[in-house]
Tab-separated table of C-alpha atoms in Angstrom:
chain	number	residue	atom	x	y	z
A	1	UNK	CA	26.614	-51.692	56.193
A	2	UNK	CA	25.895	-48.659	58.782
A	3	UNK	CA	22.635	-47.112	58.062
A	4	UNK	CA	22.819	-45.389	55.094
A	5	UNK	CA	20.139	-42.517	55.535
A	6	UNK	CA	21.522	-39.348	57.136
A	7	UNK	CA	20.328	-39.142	61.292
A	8	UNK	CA	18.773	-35.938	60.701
A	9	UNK	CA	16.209	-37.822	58.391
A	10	UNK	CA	15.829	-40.769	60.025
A	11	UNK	CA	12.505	-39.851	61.985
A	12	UNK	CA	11.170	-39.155	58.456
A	13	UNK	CA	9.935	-42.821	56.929
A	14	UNK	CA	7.301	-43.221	54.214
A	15	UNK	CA	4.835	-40.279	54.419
A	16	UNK	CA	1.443	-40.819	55.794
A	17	UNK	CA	-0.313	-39.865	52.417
A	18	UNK	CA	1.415	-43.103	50.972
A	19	UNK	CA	0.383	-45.090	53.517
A	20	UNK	CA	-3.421	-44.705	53.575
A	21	UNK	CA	-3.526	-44.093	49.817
A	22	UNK	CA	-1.777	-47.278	49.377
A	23	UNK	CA	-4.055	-48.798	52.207
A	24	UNK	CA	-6.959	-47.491	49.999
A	25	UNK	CA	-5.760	-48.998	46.972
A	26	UNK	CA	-5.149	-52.228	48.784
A	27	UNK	CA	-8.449	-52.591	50.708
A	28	UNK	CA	-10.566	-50.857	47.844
A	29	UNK	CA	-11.600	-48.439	49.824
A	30	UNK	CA	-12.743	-45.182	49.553
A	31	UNK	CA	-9.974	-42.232	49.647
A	32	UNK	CA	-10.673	-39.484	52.007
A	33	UNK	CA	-6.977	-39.369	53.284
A	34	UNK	CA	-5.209	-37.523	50.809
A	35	UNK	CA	-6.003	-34.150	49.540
A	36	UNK	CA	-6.725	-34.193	46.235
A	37	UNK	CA	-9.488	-33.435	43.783
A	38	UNK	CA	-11.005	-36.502	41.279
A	39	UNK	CA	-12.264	-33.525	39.279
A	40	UNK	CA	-9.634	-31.941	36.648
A	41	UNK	CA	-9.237	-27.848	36.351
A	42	UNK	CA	-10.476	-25.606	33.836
A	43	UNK	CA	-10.840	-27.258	30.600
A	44	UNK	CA	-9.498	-24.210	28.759
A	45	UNK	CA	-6.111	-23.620	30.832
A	46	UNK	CA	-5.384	-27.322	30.475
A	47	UNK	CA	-5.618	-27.061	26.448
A	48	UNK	CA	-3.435	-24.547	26.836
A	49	UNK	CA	-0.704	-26.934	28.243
A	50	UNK	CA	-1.488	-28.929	25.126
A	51	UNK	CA	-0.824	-26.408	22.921
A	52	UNK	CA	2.313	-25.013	24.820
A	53	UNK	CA	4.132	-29.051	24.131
A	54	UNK	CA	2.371	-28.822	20.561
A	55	UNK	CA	4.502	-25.619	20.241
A	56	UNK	CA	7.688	-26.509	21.272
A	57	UNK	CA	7.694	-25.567	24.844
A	58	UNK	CA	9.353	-28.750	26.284
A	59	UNK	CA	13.133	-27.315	27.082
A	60	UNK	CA	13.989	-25.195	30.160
A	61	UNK	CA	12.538	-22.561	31.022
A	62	UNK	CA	14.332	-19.785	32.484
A	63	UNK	CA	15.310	-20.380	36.099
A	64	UNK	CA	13.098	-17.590	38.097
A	65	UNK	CA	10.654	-19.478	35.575
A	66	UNK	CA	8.716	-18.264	32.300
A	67	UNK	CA	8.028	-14.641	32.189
A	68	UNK	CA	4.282	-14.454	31.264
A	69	UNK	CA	3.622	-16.901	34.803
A	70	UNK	CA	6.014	-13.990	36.968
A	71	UNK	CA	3.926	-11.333	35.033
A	72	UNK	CA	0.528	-13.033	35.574
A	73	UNK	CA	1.443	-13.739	39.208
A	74	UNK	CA	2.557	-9.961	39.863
A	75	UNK	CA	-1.168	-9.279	38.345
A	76	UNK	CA	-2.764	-11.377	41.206
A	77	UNK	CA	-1.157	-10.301	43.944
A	78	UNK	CA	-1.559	-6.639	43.058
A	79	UNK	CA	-5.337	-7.192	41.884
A	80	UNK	CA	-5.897	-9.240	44.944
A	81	UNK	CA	-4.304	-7.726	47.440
A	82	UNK	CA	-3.150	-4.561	47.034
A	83	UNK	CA	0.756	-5.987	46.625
A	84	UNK	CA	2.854	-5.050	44.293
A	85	UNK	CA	6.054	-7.649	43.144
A	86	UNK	CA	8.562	-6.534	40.301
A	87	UNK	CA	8.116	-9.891	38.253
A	88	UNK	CA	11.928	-9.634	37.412
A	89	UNK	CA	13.373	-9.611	40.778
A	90	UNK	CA	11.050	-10.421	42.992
A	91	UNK	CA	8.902	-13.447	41.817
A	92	UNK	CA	10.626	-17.347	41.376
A	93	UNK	CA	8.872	-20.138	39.883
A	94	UNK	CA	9.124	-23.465	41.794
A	95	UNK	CA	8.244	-27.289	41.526
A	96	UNK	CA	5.057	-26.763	43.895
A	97	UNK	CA	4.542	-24.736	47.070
A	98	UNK	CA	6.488	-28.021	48.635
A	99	UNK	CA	9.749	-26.899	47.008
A	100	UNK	CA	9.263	-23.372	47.893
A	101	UNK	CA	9.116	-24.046	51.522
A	102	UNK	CA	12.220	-26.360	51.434
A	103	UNK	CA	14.118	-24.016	49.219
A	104	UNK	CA	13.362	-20.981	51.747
A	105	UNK	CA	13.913	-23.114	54.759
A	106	UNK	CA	17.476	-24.151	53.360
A	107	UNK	CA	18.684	-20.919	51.805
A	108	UNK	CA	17.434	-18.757	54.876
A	109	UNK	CA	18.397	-21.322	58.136
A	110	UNK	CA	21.692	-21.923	59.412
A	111	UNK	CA	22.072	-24.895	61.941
A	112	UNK	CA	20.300	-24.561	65.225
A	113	UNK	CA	18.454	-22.066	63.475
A	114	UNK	CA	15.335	-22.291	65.267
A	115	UNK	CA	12.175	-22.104	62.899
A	116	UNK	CA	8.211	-21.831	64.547
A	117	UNK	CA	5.383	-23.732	63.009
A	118	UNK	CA	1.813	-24.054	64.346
A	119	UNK	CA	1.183	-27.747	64.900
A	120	UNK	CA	-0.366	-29.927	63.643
A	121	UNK	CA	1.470	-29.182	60.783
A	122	UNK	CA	1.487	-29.981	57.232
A	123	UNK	CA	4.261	-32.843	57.285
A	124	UNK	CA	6.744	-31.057	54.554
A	125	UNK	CA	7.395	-28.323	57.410
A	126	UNK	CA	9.505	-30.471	59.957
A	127	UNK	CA	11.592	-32.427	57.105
A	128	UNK	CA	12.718	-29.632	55.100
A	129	UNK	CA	13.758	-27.749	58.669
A	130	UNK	CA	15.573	-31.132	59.839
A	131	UNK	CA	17.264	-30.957	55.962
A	132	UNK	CA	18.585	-27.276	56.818
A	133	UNK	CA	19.665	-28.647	60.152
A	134	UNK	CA	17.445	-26.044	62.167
A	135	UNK	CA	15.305	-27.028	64.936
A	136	UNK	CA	11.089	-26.618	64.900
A	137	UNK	CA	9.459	-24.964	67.530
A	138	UNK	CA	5.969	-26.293	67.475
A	139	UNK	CA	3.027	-24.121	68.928
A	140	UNK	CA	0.030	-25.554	69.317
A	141	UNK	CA	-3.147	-24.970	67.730
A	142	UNK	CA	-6.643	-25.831	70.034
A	143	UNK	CA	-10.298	-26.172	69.201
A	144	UNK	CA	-11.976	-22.792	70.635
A	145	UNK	CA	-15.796	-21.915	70.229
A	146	UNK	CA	-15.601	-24.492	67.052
A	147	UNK	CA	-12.166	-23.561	65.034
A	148	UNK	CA	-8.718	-23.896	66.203
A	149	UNK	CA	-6.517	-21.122	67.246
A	150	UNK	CA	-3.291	-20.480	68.922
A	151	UNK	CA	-2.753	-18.963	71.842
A	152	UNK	CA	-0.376	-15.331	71.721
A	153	UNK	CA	1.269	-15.677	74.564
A	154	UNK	CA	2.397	-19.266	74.056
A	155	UNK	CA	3.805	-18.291	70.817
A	156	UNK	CA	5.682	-15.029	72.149
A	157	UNK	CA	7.089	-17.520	74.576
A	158	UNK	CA	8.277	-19.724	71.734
A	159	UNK	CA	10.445	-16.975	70.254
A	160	UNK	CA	14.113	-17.438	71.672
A	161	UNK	CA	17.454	-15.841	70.757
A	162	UNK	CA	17.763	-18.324	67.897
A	163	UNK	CA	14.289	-17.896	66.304
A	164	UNK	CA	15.293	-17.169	62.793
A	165	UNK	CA	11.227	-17.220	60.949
A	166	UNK	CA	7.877	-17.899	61.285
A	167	UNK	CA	6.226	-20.606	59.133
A	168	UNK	CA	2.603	-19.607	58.610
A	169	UNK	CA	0.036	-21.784	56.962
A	170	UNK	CA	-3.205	-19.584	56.258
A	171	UNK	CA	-6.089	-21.449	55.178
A	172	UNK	CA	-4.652	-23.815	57.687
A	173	UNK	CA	-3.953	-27.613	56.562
A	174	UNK	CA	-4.926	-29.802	58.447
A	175	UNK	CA	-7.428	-27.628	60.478
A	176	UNK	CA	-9.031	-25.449	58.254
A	177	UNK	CA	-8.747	-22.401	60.196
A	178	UNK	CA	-8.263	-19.019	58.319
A	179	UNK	CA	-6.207	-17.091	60.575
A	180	UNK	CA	-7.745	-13.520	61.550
A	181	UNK	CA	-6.437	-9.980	61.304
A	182	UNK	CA	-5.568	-10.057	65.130
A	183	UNK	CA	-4.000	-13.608	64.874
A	184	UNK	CA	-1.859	-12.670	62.373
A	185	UNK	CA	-1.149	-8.940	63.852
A	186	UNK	CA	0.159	-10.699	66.668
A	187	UNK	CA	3.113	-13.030	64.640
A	188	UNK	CA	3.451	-10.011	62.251
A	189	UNK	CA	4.314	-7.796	66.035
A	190	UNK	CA	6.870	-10.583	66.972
A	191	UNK	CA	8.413	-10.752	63.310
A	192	UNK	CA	9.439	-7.028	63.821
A	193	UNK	CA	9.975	-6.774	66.991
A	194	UNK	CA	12.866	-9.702	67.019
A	195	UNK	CA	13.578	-9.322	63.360
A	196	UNK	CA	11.868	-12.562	61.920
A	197	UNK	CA	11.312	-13.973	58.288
A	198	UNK	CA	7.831	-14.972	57.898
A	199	UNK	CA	7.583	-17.784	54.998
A	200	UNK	CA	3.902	-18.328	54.160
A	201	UNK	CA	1.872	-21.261	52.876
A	202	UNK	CA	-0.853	-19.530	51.111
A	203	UNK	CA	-1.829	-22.100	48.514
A	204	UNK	CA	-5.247	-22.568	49.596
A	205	UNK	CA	-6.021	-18.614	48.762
A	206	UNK	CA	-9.055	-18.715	46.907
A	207	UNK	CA	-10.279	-21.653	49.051
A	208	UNK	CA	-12.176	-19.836	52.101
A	209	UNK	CA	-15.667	-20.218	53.139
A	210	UNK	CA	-18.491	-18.883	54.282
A	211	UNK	CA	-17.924	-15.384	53.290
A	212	UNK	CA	-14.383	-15.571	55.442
A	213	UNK	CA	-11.778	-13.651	54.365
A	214	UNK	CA	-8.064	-14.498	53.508
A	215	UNK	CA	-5.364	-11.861	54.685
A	216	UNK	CA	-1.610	-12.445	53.521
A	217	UNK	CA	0.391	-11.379	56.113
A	218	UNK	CA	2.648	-9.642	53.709
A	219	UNK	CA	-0.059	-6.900	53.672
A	220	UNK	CA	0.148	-5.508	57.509
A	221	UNK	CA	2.307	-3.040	58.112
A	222	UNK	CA	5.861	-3.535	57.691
A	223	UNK	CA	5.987	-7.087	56.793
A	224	UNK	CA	5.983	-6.923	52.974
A	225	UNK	CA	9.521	-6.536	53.404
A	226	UNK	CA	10.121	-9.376	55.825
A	227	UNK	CA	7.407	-12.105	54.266
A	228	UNK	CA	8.523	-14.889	51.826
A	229	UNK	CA	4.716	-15.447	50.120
A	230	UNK	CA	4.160	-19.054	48.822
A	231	UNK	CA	1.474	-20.443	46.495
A	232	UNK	CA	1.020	-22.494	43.719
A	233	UNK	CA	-2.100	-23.202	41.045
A	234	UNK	CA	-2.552	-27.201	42.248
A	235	UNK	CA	-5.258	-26.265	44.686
A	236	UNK	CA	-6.290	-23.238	43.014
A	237	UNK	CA	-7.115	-25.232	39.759
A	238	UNK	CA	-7.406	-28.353	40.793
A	239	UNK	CA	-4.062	-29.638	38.907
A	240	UNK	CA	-2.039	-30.820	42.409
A	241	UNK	CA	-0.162	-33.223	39.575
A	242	UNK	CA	1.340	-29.876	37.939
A	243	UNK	CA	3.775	-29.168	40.769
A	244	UNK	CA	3.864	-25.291	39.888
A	245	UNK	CA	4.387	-22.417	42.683
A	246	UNK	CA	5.220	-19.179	43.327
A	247	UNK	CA	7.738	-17.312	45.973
A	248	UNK	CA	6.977	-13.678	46.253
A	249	UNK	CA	9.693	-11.475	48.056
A	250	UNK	CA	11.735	-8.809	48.452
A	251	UNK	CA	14.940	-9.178	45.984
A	252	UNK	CA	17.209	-10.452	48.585
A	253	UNK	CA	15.094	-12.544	49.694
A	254	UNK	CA	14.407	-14.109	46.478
A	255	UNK	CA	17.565	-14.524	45.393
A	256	UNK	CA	18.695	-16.448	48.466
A	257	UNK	CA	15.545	-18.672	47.564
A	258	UNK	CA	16.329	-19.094	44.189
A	259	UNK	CA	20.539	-19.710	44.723
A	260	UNK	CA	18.929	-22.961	46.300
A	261	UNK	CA	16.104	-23.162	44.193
A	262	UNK	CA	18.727	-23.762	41.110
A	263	UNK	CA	20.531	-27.049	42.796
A	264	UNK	CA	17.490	-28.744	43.686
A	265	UNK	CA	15.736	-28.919	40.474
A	266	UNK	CA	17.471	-26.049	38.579
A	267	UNK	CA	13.502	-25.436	36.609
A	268	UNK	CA	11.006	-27.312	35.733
A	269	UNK	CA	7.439	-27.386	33.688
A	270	UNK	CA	7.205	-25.255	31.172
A	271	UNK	CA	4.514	-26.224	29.839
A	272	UNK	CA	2.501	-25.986	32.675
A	273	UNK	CA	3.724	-22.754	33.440
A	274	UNK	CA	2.077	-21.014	30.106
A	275	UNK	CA	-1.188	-22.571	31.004
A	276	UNK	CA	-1.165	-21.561	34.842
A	277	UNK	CA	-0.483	-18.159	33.375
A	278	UNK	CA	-3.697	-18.308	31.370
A	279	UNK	CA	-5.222	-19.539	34.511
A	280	UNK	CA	-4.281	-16.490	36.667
A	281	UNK	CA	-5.373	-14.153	33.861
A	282	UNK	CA	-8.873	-16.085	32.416
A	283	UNK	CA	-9.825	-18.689	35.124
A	284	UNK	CA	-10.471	-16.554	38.203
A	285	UNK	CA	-14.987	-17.255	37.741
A	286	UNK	CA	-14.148	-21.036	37.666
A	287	UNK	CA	-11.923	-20.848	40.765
A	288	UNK	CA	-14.914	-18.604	42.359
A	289	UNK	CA	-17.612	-21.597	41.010
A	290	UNK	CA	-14.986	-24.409	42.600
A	291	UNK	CA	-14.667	-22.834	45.526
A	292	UNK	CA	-18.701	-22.208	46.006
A	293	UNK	CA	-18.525	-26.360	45.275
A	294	UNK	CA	-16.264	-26.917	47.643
A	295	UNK	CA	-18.133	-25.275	50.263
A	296	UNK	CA	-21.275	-27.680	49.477
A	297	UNK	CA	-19.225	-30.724	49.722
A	298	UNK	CA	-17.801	-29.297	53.051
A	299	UNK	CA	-20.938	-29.219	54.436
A	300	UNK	CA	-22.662	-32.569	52.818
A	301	UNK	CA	-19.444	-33.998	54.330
A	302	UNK	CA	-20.065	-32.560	57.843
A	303	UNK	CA	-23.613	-33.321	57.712
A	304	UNK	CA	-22.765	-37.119	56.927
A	305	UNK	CA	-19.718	-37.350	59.697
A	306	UNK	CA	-21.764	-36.038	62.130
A	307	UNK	CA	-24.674	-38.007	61.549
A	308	UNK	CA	-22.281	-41.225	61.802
A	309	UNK	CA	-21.190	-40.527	65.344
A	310	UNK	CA	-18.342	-37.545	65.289
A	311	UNK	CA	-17.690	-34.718	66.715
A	312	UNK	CA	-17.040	-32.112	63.680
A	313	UNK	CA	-15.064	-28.964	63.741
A	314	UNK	CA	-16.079	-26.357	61.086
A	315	UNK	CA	-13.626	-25.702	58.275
A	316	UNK	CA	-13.164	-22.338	56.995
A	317	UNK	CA	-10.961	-23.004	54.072
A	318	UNK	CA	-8.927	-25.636	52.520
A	319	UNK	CA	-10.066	-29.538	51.394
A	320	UNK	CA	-10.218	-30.872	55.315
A	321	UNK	CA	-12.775	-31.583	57.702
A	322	UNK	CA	-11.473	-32.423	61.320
A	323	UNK	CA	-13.182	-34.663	63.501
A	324	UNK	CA	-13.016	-35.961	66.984
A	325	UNK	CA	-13.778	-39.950	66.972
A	326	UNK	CA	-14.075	-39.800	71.226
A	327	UNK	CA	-18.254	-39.916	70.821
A	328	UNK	CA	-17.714	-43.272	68.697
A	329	UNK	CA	-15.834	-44.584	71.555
A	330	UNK	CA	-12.053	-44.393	70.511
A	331	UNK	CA	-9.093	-42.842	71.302
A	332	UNK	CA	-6.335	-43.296	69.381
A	333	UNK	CA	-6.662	-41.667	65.325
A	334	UNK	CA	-3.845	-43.764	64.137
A	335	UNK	CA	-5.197	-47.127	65.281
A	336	UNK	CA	-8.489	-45.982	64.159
A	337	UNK	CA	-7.146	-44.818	60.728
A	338	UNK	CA	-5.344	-48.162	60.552
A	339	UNK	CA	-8.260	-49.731	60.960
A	340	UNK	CA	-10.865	-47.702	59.264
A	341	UNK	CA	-10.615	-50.061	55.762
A	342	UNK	CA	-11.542	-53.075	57.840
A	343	UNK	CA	-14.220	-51.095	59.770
A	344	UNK	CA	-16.010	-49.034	57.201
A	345	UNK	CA	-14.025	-49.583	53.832
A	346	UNK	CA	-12.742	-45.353	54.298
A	347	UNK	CA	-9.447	-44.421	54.860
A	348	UNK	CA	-8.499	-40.927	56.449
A	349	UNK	CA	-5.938	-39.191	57.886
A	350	UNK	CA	-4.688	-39.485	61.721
A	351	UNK	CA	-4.164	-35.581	62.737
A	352	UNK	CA	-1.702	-36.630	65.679
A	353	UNK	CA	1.130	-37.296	62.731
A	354	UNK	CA	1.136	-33.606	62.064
A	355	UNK	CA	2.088	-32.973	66.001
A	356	UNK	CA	5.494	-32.662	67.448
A	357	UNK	CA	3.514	-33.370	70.444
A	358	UNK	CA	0.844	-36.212	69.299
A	359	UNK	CA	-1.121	-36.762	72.395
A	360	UNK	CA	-2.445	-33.490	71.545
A	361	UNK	CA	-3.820	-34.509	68.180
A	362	UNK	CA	-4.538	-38.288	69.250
A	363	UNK	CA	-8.214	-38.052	69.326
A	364	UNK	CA	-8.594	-35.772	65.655
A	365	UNK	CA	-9.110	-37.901	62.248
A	366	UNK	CA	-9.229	-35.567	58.953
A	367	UNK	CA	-11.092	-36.583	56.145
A	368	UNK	CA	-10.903	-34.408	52.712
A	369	UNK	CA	-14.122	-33.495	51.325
A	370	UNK	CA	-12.382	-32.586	47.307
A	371	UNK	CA	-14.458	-35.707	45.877
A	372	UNK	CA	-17.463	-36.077	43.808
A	373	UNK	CA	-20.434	-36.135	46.093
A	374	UNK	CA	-21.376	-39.548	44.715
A	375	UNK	CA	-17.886	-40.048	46.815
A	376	UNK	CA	-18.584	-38.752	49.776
A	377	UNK	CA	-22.055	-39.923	49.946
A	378	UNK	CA	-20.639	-43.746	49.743
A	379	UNK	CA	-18.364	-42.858	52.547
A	380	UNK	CA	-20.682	-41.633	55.281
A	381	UNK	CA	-22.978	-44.480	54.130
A	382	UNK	CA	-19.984	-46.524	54.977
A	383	UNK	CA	-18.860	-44.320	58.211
A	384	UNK	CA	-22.414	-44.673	59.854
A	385	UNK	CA	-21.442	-48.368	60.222
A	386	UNK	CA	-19.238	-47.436	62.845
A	387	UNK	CA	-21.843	-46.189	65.269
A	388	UNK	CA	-24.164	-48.604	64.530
């Protein structure tokens, strides 16, 4: 038999996530790779999941998704940020932020499309352009004064005749940068002045740092109209198993989304989307208390990588911590990563996997700091091992 799997998905194998967390199951050691939290979310929103199944909510739900979640997310976005979305037209319900983004990607690309990402990327990004048959134009992201940026003019020299959007991740993953007002002016200036979708990955929101401020691009001027807003409640409420997000557009825009949307997995959760509902409406103080967490464990996590020999980068948002392994004495993230069970009984994440160019990203490991602190007190216990 010829190969069976499509060429335009052949680069794409088993995900790294499923190889270090079944590397960490195998080796018994401790997970840092993937991100997610070993904490559940509100106790509250997930009895009201219970009671939604207890009370019959188990068939479809519509397919722009239940009403009260549109209606709560219309809430946020206006109470948040100043947006306002018609919860009849212009919000859709999805299986996760991850079906959002392919959705968008295939109901808004046409082959040879050409789509810009900032690299490293989160790995979702390059597979569900290759599905639409576009083409990703990476621009590189680089470590300046402590957080990595990009660099204007190489992304206005990305832009070509067959740019067709802008994929913006803001809090970053895997860097943990939070992009500014004049980093995002500057893709919001290109958007209009070539006529470019923006699709945003917003789903760490509430998950900033240090007093750091997210901006959605869809609130500069003039790009409300152009801006295809992603987010979901699994990193907002800790619930990543829940697989519930939100697009937010203009109506065209969302019902090009959603005539995808429909033949992928038609809807889904219904349950979950009454309690994420009650989430958006009554759970806002515990996001604000997990979110105050998260920024201790960032910084007990920082403290203990750099006292085991690595170079740490500041996160201001998301789960991820990035670190250079050079001072330790190696090179290559993968190999290390590979052999970080063996080494220290830790498995994290090699950064250069999220590169279209990985000799950019060889030298950066990422390590998630979402874990108990018993958790990530055992791992730098472990890490310091390395150095010693």
């Amino acid at each position: 038999m010829t190969e069976p799997l499509v060429t335009r998905m052949r680069d794409f194998g088993t995900t790294i996530f499923a190889e270090m967390s079944a590397l960490a199951v195998q080796t018994g050691s401790i997970n840092l790779g993937q991100g997610f939290p070993d904490t559940d979310g509100p106790a509250a929103m997930l009895d009201r999941a219970v009671q939604a199944i207890a009370a019959g909510a188990n068939q479809y739900p519509p397919g722009p998704g239940v009403l009260e979640l549109r209606q709560a997310v219309s809430e946020h976005r206006q109470a948040h940020y100043g947006l306002t979305y018609d919860p009849a037209g212009e919000i859709l319900v999805t299986v996760g932020a991850t079906e959002a983004i392919a959705a968008s990607v295939l109901a808004l690309c046409e082959p040879g499309d050409e789509v810009i990402a900032f690299e490293p990327y989160y790995d979702s990004y390059a597979a569900s352009i290759a599905l639409a048959q576009a083409r990703l134009v990476a621009v590189t992201m680089r470590p300046v004064e402590g957080r990595f940026t990009f660099d204007p003019d190489e992304l206005r020299a990305a832009v070509t005749p067959r740019t067709r959007a802008i994929l913006v991740n803001s809090p970053h993953n895997p860097t943990g940068t939070v992009f500014t007002r004049d980093e995002l002016t500057a893709i919001a200036e290109l958007c209009q002045e070539h006529d470019l979708i923006a699709l945003t990955d917003e789903v760490y929101e509430h998950l900033t740092f240090d007093g750091v401020e997210h901006i959605p691009l869809a609130t500069l001027p003039g790009m409300r109209e152009r801006t295809v807003m992603i987010s979901s409640a699994g990193k907002t409420f800790s619930v990543t198993g829940w697989k519930t997000g939100w697009v937010c557009a203009p109506p065209a825009l969302v019902t090009a989304v959603q005539t995808v949307k429909q033949f992928l997995t038609f809807t889904a959760s219904a349950p979950w989307q009454v309690a994420v509902a009650y989430g958006l409406r009554q759970e806002l103080e515990w996001v604000s208390a997990l979110r105050s967490g998260l920024q201790d464990k960032r910084d007990r996590l920082m403290e203990g990588l750099a006292a085991a020999g690595f170079e740490v980068l500041r996160p201001s948002g998301t789960y991820f911590v990035q670190t250079d392994i050079r001072p330790l004495g190696f090179t290559d993230g993968l190999e290390l990563t590979r052999r970080l069970p063996e080494l220290a009984g830790v498995v994290a994440i090699p950064t250069q996997v999220f590169y279209d160019h990985p000799e950019r990203g060889r030298h950066f490991v990422r390590f998630a700091f979402c874990k108990k602190d018993e958790v990530i007190d055992e791992a730098v216990t472990r890490l310091k091992h390395l150095s010693a």
